[in-house]
Amino acid sequence: MARSPFGFPLQLSGCNSYQGADYRIAMSQDIQLDRVTMRFGDFVAVKDVSLTIHAGEFFSFLGPSGCGKTTILRMVSGFNEPSEGVIRIGGQDMAGIGPNKRPTALIFQNLALFPLMTVWENIAFGLEVRGVPKAKRRKRAEELLDLIALSGAAEKRVSELSGGQRQRVAIARALAVEPKVMLLDEPLSALDLKLRQHMRAELRAIQRRTGVTFIYITHDQGEALTMSDRVAVMSQGVIQQISKSAEIYNDPATPFVATFVGENNVFRGQVKAVDGDWATIETGHGQLRGRNRNGVKVGETALLFARPERLNLVNGDAGAEMNRLDLTLGHVDFEGSFANLFLRSGDSQAGEQAGRGVIMQMSNDGGLPRLVPGEKLPVGFAAEDAVILADGPLAAH
Amino acid sequence: MKDLVKRYGLMLTSYMVVASLVWIVLLVILPYFMMVNYSFRPNLVAADIGGPLDHYTIDNYITLFQNQVHFHVFLNTIWGGALVTFICLCVCYPIAYHLAKVATPQRAAFLLLLLVIPFWINEILRTFAWFIILAYQGPLNAFLKFFHIIDKPIRYLSGNGAVMVGMVYAFILFMVFPIYNAMESLDKNQVEAARDLGAPTWRIHWRVVIPHAKPGIAVGCIMTFMLAVSSYAVPSILGSTNSRWFTEIIYQWFFEGQNWPQGSAYAFILLLLCIIFILVMMRVFKVGLTDIAK
């Protein structure tokens, strides 16, 4: 058994490590960012980020382009050194350790496969670098080709493969060096929608089978929410929230997260009353009540967020604890399994205070009424379906 | 042809066809044909041309292999040309890589300008500049002596050394630009991917950069070699009696010996040498003519 430069065993014999369904790579490790800041000249790309990514976790950084997520990836992989702060992998400070000496493997946005090498040479490149003899390299490449269901493609050129196949080769090439951490920089962005959805499942499966920590960078919330154990939402170099997918969606911590992830209706107003975990704000639609997630105080300006699918049509005065809005139907977008109702305020002055109309989503379950634009619609939502946060920047749409 | 007429009209098409034909026939094929024709005939006084003595012969070609001195110079030129090419490659590869992949665009533009500026000056003048720099009492010796690196001046201008220096300098651009061009299209992510997979710098170059830049390297080597073996100014200015270049002998046949057939034969041999070198380079680098044309 050869020792890799990372100090963990490289199992190359193929006699046991890659047989059956167990492709597990031993000892993946925690990654810790401790007050990491990255500056390029005057521009602060990453601002005082501290977080721990656990061994074996599928962790995503989600944010619009330019939010600093790729910079974090490049700092973890070693292509950039942080201006301030420490990055630790498995407890070891990575300062001064080059990308070729770190236990990380990066999958580039454009994959960066070597076009002049065959598929198996691509996969075995990391082993070639480590001085593994050719026969063993070839054997290991074949095993990894099995893992990604591409056996038989060993002698092909990269250019002969389809987009999804290239994707898998890039993953195999990274896995070949038995990294403790896999870093993926929007690797699915170049694929078409169908393939992208297929590759999500595939990436997740490979991650589960190998047990390697995956750090995934994306601006696509669908990717982040479906694949990840935890998601970090970033904006302008700052981490906005780190949570499980469902929490990110249901319980956003900042106005940015509330509007960047999924659709949201926004109502701006002054806080009138606070009782326990609840708050009431005065808006152009009257008083609205919601969960006081971050403890806003009376008199402050606050934003109330309610998801379009949590809005309902109300009949009469049903539900006294419901927030109630009297709106006029603008138009309906029929999407198939659901329809989006675009609504505006009855008195056109009060509405669109936050610059947006109100969107309501109705599922097409047979109960979809006949709707006529211009019709008056009373709409309601429960207080527990609304989140009140202190005023702050929203995500650009 | 019909397509061309359709696209450009009859006038423009015929102009393009005629211009190309004039260029190829009058300026390329005919002179070469005349030179080849000369080279297979004896050197006769005007009165005998067309007479009984005027017959085709390969004597002019045999001369090179019978004349020890000329043949030695011929071999020396091949060796010298190959050495210049190799040194140029060693000097220019890092420059081209730096320009194409390391330097920022502004810095690359600035460095390219620095590389090009000397070539705004005539080649003879540049070569004379080296003649002055390398002279026995010249600034280089004075500099080295001043800093006590050497005790007494070195005679740079005897032997091949100065010729090599002069030629490497003269042909740098012809090596830098093709390699630079080829490297520019290399995706920088590939270099980073190789590094990320653990490759040290030399292996990144060996496995990723050089294979990609191969056509450029081949073109650079071909251009440099052809320019080196057919160079006249540099060896005649910086060379000495023991570092004569084959071009000097061709010159002597034409203008001092007044023997054009003999000179043509020698010139044609030099041309053959260059063609063989191109074919060898294409084989070695496994590149086709289309790669080179890029």
XYZ file of C-alpha atoms in Angstrom:
691
model
C 0.000 0.000 0.000
C 1.531 3.294 -1.091
C 1.482 6.321 1.123
C 0.113 9.356 -0.565
C 1.671 12.742 0.099
C -1.408 13.535 2.156
C -0.514 10.938 4.726
C -3.488 8.685 4.162
C -3.302 5.338 2.466
C -3.818 5.130 -1.243
C -5.352 1.789 -1.915
C -4.225 0.894 -5.347
C -4.174 -2.867 -5.330
C -7.816 -2.980 -6.273
C -8.185 -6.221 -4.355
C -10.652 -4.938 -1.852
C -11.179 -1.217 -1.808
C -13.287 -0.861 -4.938
C -15.092 -4.153 -5.017
C -18.816 -4.358 -4.659
C -20.640 -1.187 -3.880
C -18.146 0.091 -1.346
C -16.222 2.894 -2.955
C -15.736 4.606 0.377
C -12.623 6.706 0.619
C -11.268 6.600 4.110
C -11.120 9.473 6.548
C -12.723 12.503 5.069
C -12.226 15.450 7.370
C -13.711 18.641 8.741
C -12.991 21.888 6.953
C -12.886 24.931 9.112
C -12.868 28.562 8.035
C -11.877 30.815 10.899
C -12.539 34.533 10.372
C -11.480 34.351 6.741
C -11.306 37.575 4.751
C -10.131 37.948 1.166
C -9.272 41.242 -0.436
C -8.359 41.997 -4.037
C -6.959 45.497 -3.838
C -9.735 47.584 -2.309
C -12.401 45.028 -3.112
C -13.435 42.736 -0.275
C -14.518 39.493 -1.930
C -15.030 37.528 1.272
C -15.684 39.234 4.571
C -14.944 37.647 7.922
C -16.377 34.205 7.210
C -16.305 31.565 9.939
C -17.866 28.158 9.496
C -17.213 24.463 9.877
C -18.055 21.930 7.215
C -18.322 18.458 8.702
C -16.622 15.357 7.397
C -18.753 13.538 4.835
C -21.150 16.417 4.420
C -22.608 17.736 1.165
C -22.273 21.460 1.734
C -23.304 24.148 -0.753
C -22.493 27.801 -1.106
C -25.418 29.513 -2.788
C -25.373 33.077 -4.018
C -25.519 35.332 -7.049
C -22.416 35.685 -9.197
C -19.788 37.884 -7.584
C -20.916 37.070 -4.038
C -17.538 35.533 -3.134
C -18.441 31.860 -3.249
C -15.863 30.964 -5.886
C -13.234 32.867 -3.924
C -13.969 30.674 -0.908
C -13.526 27.605 -3.088
C -10.217 28.858 -4.445
C -8.990 29.564 -0.937
C -9.883 26.079 0.251
C -8.215 24.510 -2.795
C -5.111 26.649 -2.315
C -5.130 28.784 -5.456
C -5.645 31.887 -3.310
C -4.359 32.552 0.174
C -6.786 34.407 2.442
C -5.825 37.982 3.318
C -6.821 37.272 6.906
C -7.932 34.252 8.867
C -7.144 30.574 8.873
C -8.382 27.637 6.826
C -7.995 24.218 8.451
C -8.560 20.846 6.909
C -8.657 18.034 9.445
C -7.394 20.483 12.040
C -4.275 21.314 10.031
C -3.604 24.930 9.081
C -3.401 25.111 5.285
C -1.460 28.404 5.106
C 1.437 28.157 2.662
C 0.400 24.736 1.378
C 0.003 24.827 -2.405
C -2.940 23.376 -4.309
C -0.858 20.416 -5.403
C -0.133 19.511 -1.772
C -3.655 19.828 -0.360
C -6.034 16.922 0.177
C -8.621 18.633 -2.005
C -9.731 18.004 -5.559
C -11.372 20.757 -7.542
C -13.918 20.235 -10.292
C -13.838 23.258 -12.548
C -16.835 24.982 -14.002
C -15.678 24.046 -17.501
C -14.317 20.733 -16.136
C -10.826 21.412 -17.566
C -10.340 17.859 -18.770
C -7.137 17.350 -20.737
C -8.253 17.163 -24.380
C -4.998 15.647 -25.620
C -5.172 12.655 -23.271
C -7.475 9.673 -23.436
C -10.242 9.262 -20.879
C -8.277 6.833 -18.747
C -5.151 8.999 -18.842
C -7.265 11.891 -17.653
C -8.593 9.883 -14.738
C -5.178 8.480 -13.881
C -3.323 11.778 -14.160
C -3.252 12.326 -10.414
C -1.803 8.852 -9.952
C 0.754 9.396 -12.706
C 1.888 12.463 -10.792
C 2.310 10.315 -7.684
C 4.539 7.883 -9.550
C 2.110 4.959 -9.634
C 3.185 2.409 -12.275
C 1.220 2.383 -15.493
C -0.458 -1.007 -15.069
C -1.844 -0.050 -11.662
C -2.934 3.339 -12.934
C -4.814 1.704 -15.741
C -6.480 -0.755 -13.378
C -7.567 1.998 -11.027
C -8.876 4.076 -13.914
C -10.970 1.105 -15.043
C -12.392 0.758 -11.534
C -13.350 4.402 -11.443
C -14.875 4.122 -14.911
C -17.016 1.352 -13.445
C -18.064 3.635 -10.626
C -19.237 6.316 -13.052
C -20.809 3.725 -15.385
C -18.504 4.485 -18.277
C -16.555 1.269 -18.553
C -15.433 0.799 -22.117
C -14.693 4.467 -22.652
C -11.102 4.211 -21.403
C -9.431 4.698 -24.770
C -11.785 7.393 -26.004
C -10.862 11.019 -26.357
C -12.626 13.531 -24.156
C -14.069 15.171 -27.272
C -15.926 11.961 -28.119
C -17.937 12.084 -24.878
C -21.246 13.793 -24.245
C -21.598 16.601 -21.721
C -22.847 14.327 -18.960
C -20.131 11.773 -19.603
C -17.449 14.448 -19.419
C -18.956 15.528 -16.149
C -18.569 12.046 -14.754
C -15.014 11.731 -16.045
C -14.132 14.965 -14.264
C -15.541 13.499 -11.049
C -13.615 10.263 -11.531
C -10.419 12.190 -12.200
C -10.884 14.054 -8.938
C -11.808 10.912 -7.000
C -8.727 9.082 -8.277
C -6.446 11.044 -5.972
C -8.632 10.065 -3.006
C -9.266 13.600 -1.812
C -10.657 14.287 1.620
C -12.608 17.158 0.159
C -14.172 17.548 -3.269
C -14.701 21.118 -4.416
C -17.218 21.643 -7.191
C -17.471 24.989 -8.955
C -20.885 25.099 -10.657
C -20.066 21.956 -12.598
C -23.597 21.497 -13.935
C -24.107 24.983 -15.321
C -23.106 24.015 -18.863
C -25.572 21.124 -19.098
C -29.133 21.270 -20.374
C -31.982 21.129 -17.873
C -32.796 17.440 -18.113
C -29.201 16.315 -17.809
C -28.667 18.754 -14.987
C -31.451 17.178 -12.974
C -30.117 13.724 -13.691
C -26.601 14.736 -12.674
C -27.881 16.143 -9.382
C -29.033 12.707 -8.349
C -25.848 11.167 -9.662
C -23.581 13.575 -7.783
C -25.512 12.957 -4.607
C -25.230 9.199 -5.087
C -21.484 9.366 -5.715
C -21.072 11.521 -2.645
C -22.996 9.022 -0.498
C -21.089 6.069 -1.881
C -17.643 7.575 -1.430
C -18.298 9.417 1.814
C -16.088 12.285 0.661
C -16.945 15.789 1.856
C -18.422 17.750 -1.062
C -18.304 21.525 -1.170
C -20.564 22.689 -3.928
C -20.717 26.182 -5.401
C -23.813 27.276 -7.255
C -26.080 30.178 -8.070
C -28.904 27.719 -8.800
C -31.071 27.351 -5.707
C -32.673 24.180 -7.071
C -29.270 22.479 -7.140
C -28.331 23.696 -3.701
C -31.625 22.771 -2.047
C -32.002 19.322 -3.587
C -28.468 18.027 -3.118
C -27.098 19.560 0.028
C -27.099 18.541 3.653
C -26.559 22.179 4.501
C -26.539 25.362 2.484
C -24.699 28.619 3.093
C -26.344 31.568 1.355
C -23.894 34.342 0.502
C -24.263 37.913 -0.608
C -21.496 40.451 -1.175
C -18.858 38.397 0.586
C -20.938 37.816 3.699
C -22.604 34.591 4.813
C -26.309 35.345 5.244
C -27.448 32.036 6.641
C -26.211 28.479 7.104
C -29.011 25.942 7.467
C -30.593 22.796 6.102
C -32.374 23.247 2.780
C -35.900 23.321 4.238
C -34.921 25.874 6.876
C -33.353 28.131 4.289
C -36.650 28.139 2.458
C -39.094 28.147 5.363
C -37.200 30.168 7.893
C -34.980 32.718 6.129
C -32.700 34.685 8.417
C -32.317 37.828 6.312
C -34.384 39.694 3.707
C -31.762 38.692 1.139
C -32.246 34.979 1.790
C -36.017 35.388 1.859
C -36.036 36.907 -1.610
C -33.061 35.104 -3.202
C -34.307 31.602 -2.443
C -37.687 31.033 -4.019
C -40.437 33.563 -4.637
C -41.640 35.693 -1.753
C -44.199 38.406 -1.183
C -42.735 41.385 0.638
C -44.657 43.873 2.771
C -42.817 46.790 4.331
C -44.145 48.524 7.410
C -43.621 49.798 10.928
C -43.651 47.437 13.865
C -46.792 48.140 15.904
C -46.720 45.411 18.501
C -44.441 42.611 19.683
C -45.682 39.731 21.814
C -43.326 36.840 22.459
C -42.304 35.260 19.159
C -44.820 37.306 17.210
C -44.991 40.793 15.825
C -47.517 42.955 14.031
C -46.599 45.579 11.446
C -48.632 48.368 9.912
C -48.490 48.175 6.099
C -50.375 49.596 3.176
C -52.580 46.526 3.404
C -53.428 47.155 7.029
C -51.942 45.347 10.011
C -50.183 42.090 9.252
C -48.962 39.564 11.783
C -46.055 37.128 11.520
C -43.290 35.333 13.350
C -40.768 37.730 14.850
C -37.740 35.632 13.881
C -34.914 37.997 14.758
C -36.575 40.082 17.482
C -37.587 43.340 15.828
C -38.742 46.054 18.237
C -41.750 48.344 18.220
C -41.226 51.412 16.037
C -38.629 49.815 13.730
C -39.161 49.447 10.005
C -39.573 45.783 9.172
C -40.333 43.496 6.260
C -42.922 40.732 6.295
C -42.415 37.792 3.931
C -45.109 35.345 2.875
C -44.591 32.628 0.253
C -47.008 32.663 -2.716
C -48.048 29.053 -2.022
C -49.043 29.961 1.562
C -51.569 32.502 0.350
C -55.198 31.353 0.147
C -58.491 32.697 -1.035
C -60.717 33.436 1.959
C -64.489 33.366 2.080
C -66.241 35.923 4.258
C -64.481 36.467 7.572
C -63.327 32.863 8.010
C -60.269 32.694 10.258
C -60.033 35.722 12.502
C -56.322 35.018 13.214
C -55.547 35.110 9.497
C -53.909 38.072 7.851
C -56.269 39.395 5.292
C -55.603 41.406 2.123
C -58.236 42.804 -0.197
C -56.742 42.575 -3.646
C -57.666 42.817 -7.287
C -56.657 40.141 -9.775
C -54.228 41.389 -12.413
C -53.535 38.363 -14.519
C -53.095 34.610 -14.187
C -50.096 32.578 -15.408
C -51.194 29.007 -15.834
C -48.139 26.756 -15.313
C -49.782 23.328 -15.496
C -49.674 21.807 -12.066
C -50.222 25.202 -10.536
C -51.215 28.721 -11.472
C -49.670 32.031 -10.423
C -52.115 34.812 -9.630
C -50.683 38.314 -9.942
C -52.628 40.599 -7.644
C -52.610 44.273 -6.931
C -53.935 46.284 -4.088
C -57.556 47.401 -4.167
C -56.655 51.042 -3.700
C -53.769 51.206 -6.124
C -51.876 53.691 -3.950
C -51.278 51.450 -0.977
C -50.099 48.443 -2.944
C -46.697 47.727 -4.332
C -45.076 49.483 -1.404
C -42.015 47.306 -1.620
C -41.978 47.710 -5.376
C -43.612 44.372 -6.019
C -47.133 43.174 -6.474
C -48.509 40.192 -4.605
C -48.182 36.752 -6.115
C -50.359 33.885 -5.020
C -49.858 30.324 -6.101
C -52.783 27.942 -6.407
C -52.299 24.292 -7.072
C -54.293 22.844 -9.929
C -56.130 20.288 -7.805
C -59.545 20.705 -9.325
C -60.509 23.493 -6.969
C -59.122 26.206 -9.214
C -62.027 28.623 -9.625
C -62.842 30.532 -12.772
C -60.923 33.742 -12.398
C -61.544 36.949 -14.235
C -58.915 39.722 -14.294
C -60.165 42.786 -12.477
C -62.168 40.668 -10.061
C -61.843 41.497 -6.357
C -60.194 38.707 -4.392
C -59.889 38.504 -0.601
C -56.592 36.761 0.143
C -55.315 35.505 3.466
C -52.368 33.801 5.049
C -51.717 32.452 8.522
C -49.421 34.335 10.865
C -47.192 31.268 11.271
C -46.646 31.297 7.485
C -45.205 34.798 7.580
C -41.741 35.882 8.740
C -40.980 39.377 9.946
C -37.397 40.577 9.616
C -35.689 43.883 10.183
C -35.516 45.991 7.003
C -32.518 45.175 4.829
C -31.376 44.702 1.233
C -33.389 42.302 -0.939
C -32.005 40.080 -3.660
C -32.064 41.636 -7.110
C -34.458 39.944 -9.497
C -14.811 28.921 -59.755
C -18.493 29.420 -60.529
C -19.119 30.071 -56.857
C -16.400 32.700 -56.824
C -17.858 34.446 -59.860
C -21.279 34.329 -58.226
C -19.981 35.804 -55.024
C -17.479 38.402 -56.242
C -18.489 39.035 -59.854
C -16.458 38.342 -62.988
C -14.081 41.296 -62.710
C -12.964 40.680 -59.171
C -12.735 36.936 -59.654
C -10.544 37.182 -62.723
C -8.370 39.755 -60.984
C -7.864 37.440 -57.994
C -7.112 34.444 -60.197
C -4.687 36.331 -62.432
C -2.941 37.987 -59.493
C -2.472 34.651 -57.754
C -1.175 33.037 -60.922
C 1.276 35.877 -61.599
C 2.520 35.667 -58.059
C 2.949 31.893 -58.003
C 4.332 31.448 -61.512
C 6.411 34.575 -61.968
C 7.683 35.046 -58.447
C 7.867 31.517 -57.089
C 7.945 28.762 -59.683
C 9.944 30.475 -62.429
C 12.923 31.642 -60.348
C 13.202 28.237 -58.702
C 12.916 26.527 -62.032
C 15.684 28.736 -63.438
C 17.870 28.030 -60.439
C 17.360 24.287 -60.757
C 18.031 24.534 -64.457
C 21.271 26.457 -63.838
C 22.392 24.015 -61.217
C 22.427 21.068 -63.633
C 24.518 22.806 -66.296
C 28.252 23.580 -66.497
C 29.591 27.093 -66.053
C 30.298 28.294 -69.564
C 31.369 31.527 -71.215
C 28.575 33.206 -73.097
C 29.756 31.940 -76.471
C 29.486 28.275 -75.464
C 25.957 28.468 -74.049
C 23.729 26.409 -76.265
C 26.817 24.851 -77.913
C 28.092 21.258 -77.711
C 29.603 21.783 -74.228
C 26.192 22.796 -72.823
C 24.707 19.586 -71.442
C 22.944 18.501 -68.242
C 25.233 17.183 -65.510
C 25.226 16.624 -61.748
C 28.836 17.750 -61.399
C 27.804 20.891 -59.525
C 26.180 18.776 -56.824
C 29.100 16.385 -56.571
C 31.430 19.314 -55.952
C 30.084 19.806 -52.433
C 30.883 16.261 -51.413
C 34.336 16.354 -52.981
C 35.365 19.666 -51.482
C 36.378 18.883 -47.901
C 36.258 22.495 -46.749
C 32.854 23.211 -48.254
C 31.367 20.007 -46.921
C 32.726 20.763 -43.473
C 31.141 24.216 -43.583
C 27.890 22.622 -44.737
C 27.837 20.268 -41.732
C 28.885 23.085 -39.427
C 25.966 25.155 -40.696
C 23.463 22.364 -40.022
C 24.892 21.869 -36.536
C 24.995 25.624 -35.897
C 21.447 26.073 -37.159
C 20.194 23.245 -34.951
C 21.999 24.674 -31.948
C 20.592 28.164 -32.548
C 17.131 26.640 -32.830
C 17.554 24.710 -29.597
C 18.914 27.690 -27.653
C 16.171 29.902 -29.062
C 13.576 27.384 -27.944
C 15.035 27.250 -24.427
C 15.086 31.048 -24.206
C 11.713 31.678 -25.816
C 9.537 28.988 -24.227
C 9.520 30.604 -20.762
C 9.042 34.054 -22.318
C 6.094 32.845 -24.391
C 4.549 31.061 -21.395
C 4.917 34.130 -19.232
C 3.374 36.359 -21.902
C 0.507 34.022 -22.666
C -0.473 32.658 -19.281
C 1.170 34.458 -16.371
C 1.369 38.164 -17.179
C -1.656 40.447 -16.975
C -2.824 41.728 -20.400
C -1.286 45.165 -19.820
C 2.005 43.672 -18.732
C 2.011 41.265 -21.670
C 1.411 44.135 -24.092
C 4.265 46.068 -22.513
C 6.653 43.118 -22.674
C 5.698 42.403 -26.286
C 6.473 45.997 -27.111
C 9.889 45.660 -25.470
C 10.498 42.532 -27.534
C 9.467 44.174 -30.790
C 11.171 47.568 -30.463
C 14.686 46.304 -31.287
C 13.302 44.850 -34.489
C 12.398 48.298 -35.737
C 16.115 48.690 -36.332
C 17.780 47.187 -39.371
C 19.198 43.691 -38.886
C 22.684 44.737 -40.005
C 22.746 47.553 -37.460
C 21.588 45.237 -34.688
C 24.274 42.775 -35.608
C 26.911 45.516 -35.626
C 25.695 46.484 -32.174
C 26.565 42.979 -31.015
C 29.893 43.295 -32.832
C 30.634 46.337 -30.717
C 29.367 44.794 -27.488
C 31.384 41.627 -27.988
C 34.551 43.325 -29.251
C 37.843 42.529 -27.520
C 38.025 46.061 -26.117
C 34.238 46.323 -26.007
C 31.807 47.184 -23.222
C 31.064 43.587 -22.179
C 34.707 42.814 -21.454
C 35.116 46.196 -19.768
C 32.075 45.479 -17.592
C 33.259 42.024 -16.569
C 36.744 43.334 -15.844
C 35.404 46.222 -13.808
C 33.581 43.840 -11.507
C 36.611 41.499 -11.399
C 34.686 38.630 -12.902
C 37.484 38.146 -15.440
C 41.179 39.105 -15.314
C 41.751 39.687 -18.992
C 39.416 40.249 -21.927
C 37.842 37.304 -23.748
C 37.979 36.974 -27.524
C 34.254 36.395 -28.204
C 34.450 37.052 -31.910
C 36.557 34.051 -32.835
C 34.717 30.787 -33.160
C 30.983 30.110 -33.257
C 29.989 31.741 -29.963
C 29.314 35.239 -31.232
C 27.442 33.898 -34.263
C 25.188 31.900 -31.950
C 24.516 34.900 -29.742
C 23.791 37.116 -32.732
C 21.433 34.617 -34.308
C 19.522 33.736 -31.149
C 18.984 37.443 -30.674
C 18.008 38.000 -34.304
C 15.413 35.216 -34.417
C 13.842 35.464 -30.956
C 10.576 36.853 -32.265
C 10.195 34.084 -34.812
C 10.283 31.600 -31.962
C 8.333 33.601 -29.367
C 5.304 34.482 -31.483
C 4.294 31.042 -32.762
C 4.651 29.531 -29.275
C 2.868 32.487 -27.692
C 0.033 32.106 -30.191
C -0.323 28.411 -29.499
C -0.221 28.885 -25.737
C -2.759 31.676 -25.699
C -5.521 29.248 -26.576
C -4.632 26.962 -23.670
C -7.340 27.016 -21.028
C -5.710 28.215 -17.832
C -8.010 25.939 -15.883
C -6.146 22.981 -17.333
C -2.937 24.216 -15.785
C -4.740 24.701 -12.484
C -6.466 21.331 -12.761
C -3.108 19.624 -13.234
C -1.703 21.507 -10.264
C -4.745 20.656 -8.166
C -4.242 16.981 -8.977
C -0.774 17.276 -7.478
C 1.454 17.880 -10.478
C 4.707 19.788 -9.974
C 5.501 22.574 -12.436
C 7.711 20.511 -14.741
C 5.059 17.844 -15.158
C 2.339 20.411 -15.868
C 4.511 21.662 -18.724
C 5.459 18.215 -19.931
C 1.949 16.777 -19.937
C -0.330 19.747 -20.485
C 1.380 22.890 -21.783
C 3.914 21.435 -24.230
C 1.451 19.023 -25.891
C -0.907 21.931 -26.402
C 1.820 24.268 -27.688
C 3.378 21.623 -29.952
C 2.276 23.099 -33.275
C 3.626 26.481 -32.184
C 6.898 24.948 -31.070
C 7.199 23.127 -34.389
C 6.549 26.304 -36.368
C 8.991 28.287 -34.235
C 11.703 25.670 -34.694
C 11.146 25.453 -38.443
C 11.254 29.220 -38.901
C 14.274 29.673 -36.688
C 16.198 26.847 -38.303
C 15.480 28.036 -41.824
C 16.397 31.611 -40.979
C 19.533 30.470 -39.182
C 20.952 28.262 -41.933
C 20.106 30.842 -44.598
C 21.343 33.821 -42.599
C 24.107 35.812 -44.213
C 24.497 39.055 -42.302
C 25.069 37.601 -38.838
C 27.811 35.077 -39.705
C 29.585 37.497 -42.026
C 29.704 40.212 -39.355
C 30.089 38.221 -36.146
C 31.825 35.160 -37.579
C 35.510 34.551 -38.040
C 37.538 32.516 -40.509
C 36.872 29.326 -38.558
C 33.145 29.870 -38.300
C 32.079 30.269 -41.902
C 28.465 29.724 -42.845
C 27.246 27.847 -45.929
C 25.513 30.992 -47.206
C 28.874 32.699 -47.403
C 30.132 30.015 -49.739
C 27.020 30.332 -51.929
C 27.659 34.063 -52.042
C 31.237 33.442 -53.068
C 30.199 31.184 -55.943
C 27.742 33.715 -57.253
C 29.555 36.983 -56.823
C 33.237 36.223 -56.403
C 33.557 33.014 -58.395
C 31.011 34.225 -60.980
C 29.932 30.602 -61.147
C 26.115 30.788 -61.053
C 25.473 27.133 -61.853
C 27.687 26.065 -58.975
C 26.089 28.618 -56.643
C 22.635 27.472 -57.703
C 23.478 23.865 -56.936
C 24.669 24.837 -53.451
C 21.618 27.008 -52.873
C 19.371 24.179 -53.977
C 21.090 21.804 -51.565
C 20.384 24.299 -48.775
C 16.743 24.392 -49.833
C 16.583 20.602 -49.748
C 18.086 20.656 -46.271
C 15.375 23.014 -45.086
C 12.619 20.876 -46.600
C 14.050 17.783 -44.921
C 14.170 19.666 -41.623
C 10.512 20.661 -41.970
C 9.513 17.061 -42.670
C 11.558 15.807 -39.713
C 9.992 18.384 -37.379
C 6.517 17.483 -38.570
C 7.263 13.850 -37.876
C 8.873 14.500 -34.489
C 6.081 16.773 -33.275
C 3.401 14.700 -34.991
C 1.839 17.780 -36.519
C 0.351 18.156 -39.981
C 0.634 21.010 -42.442
C -2.759 22.313 -41.318
C -1.567 22.576 -37.713
C 1.417 24.563 -38.876
C -0.692 26.815 -41.063
C -2.683 27.826 -37.973
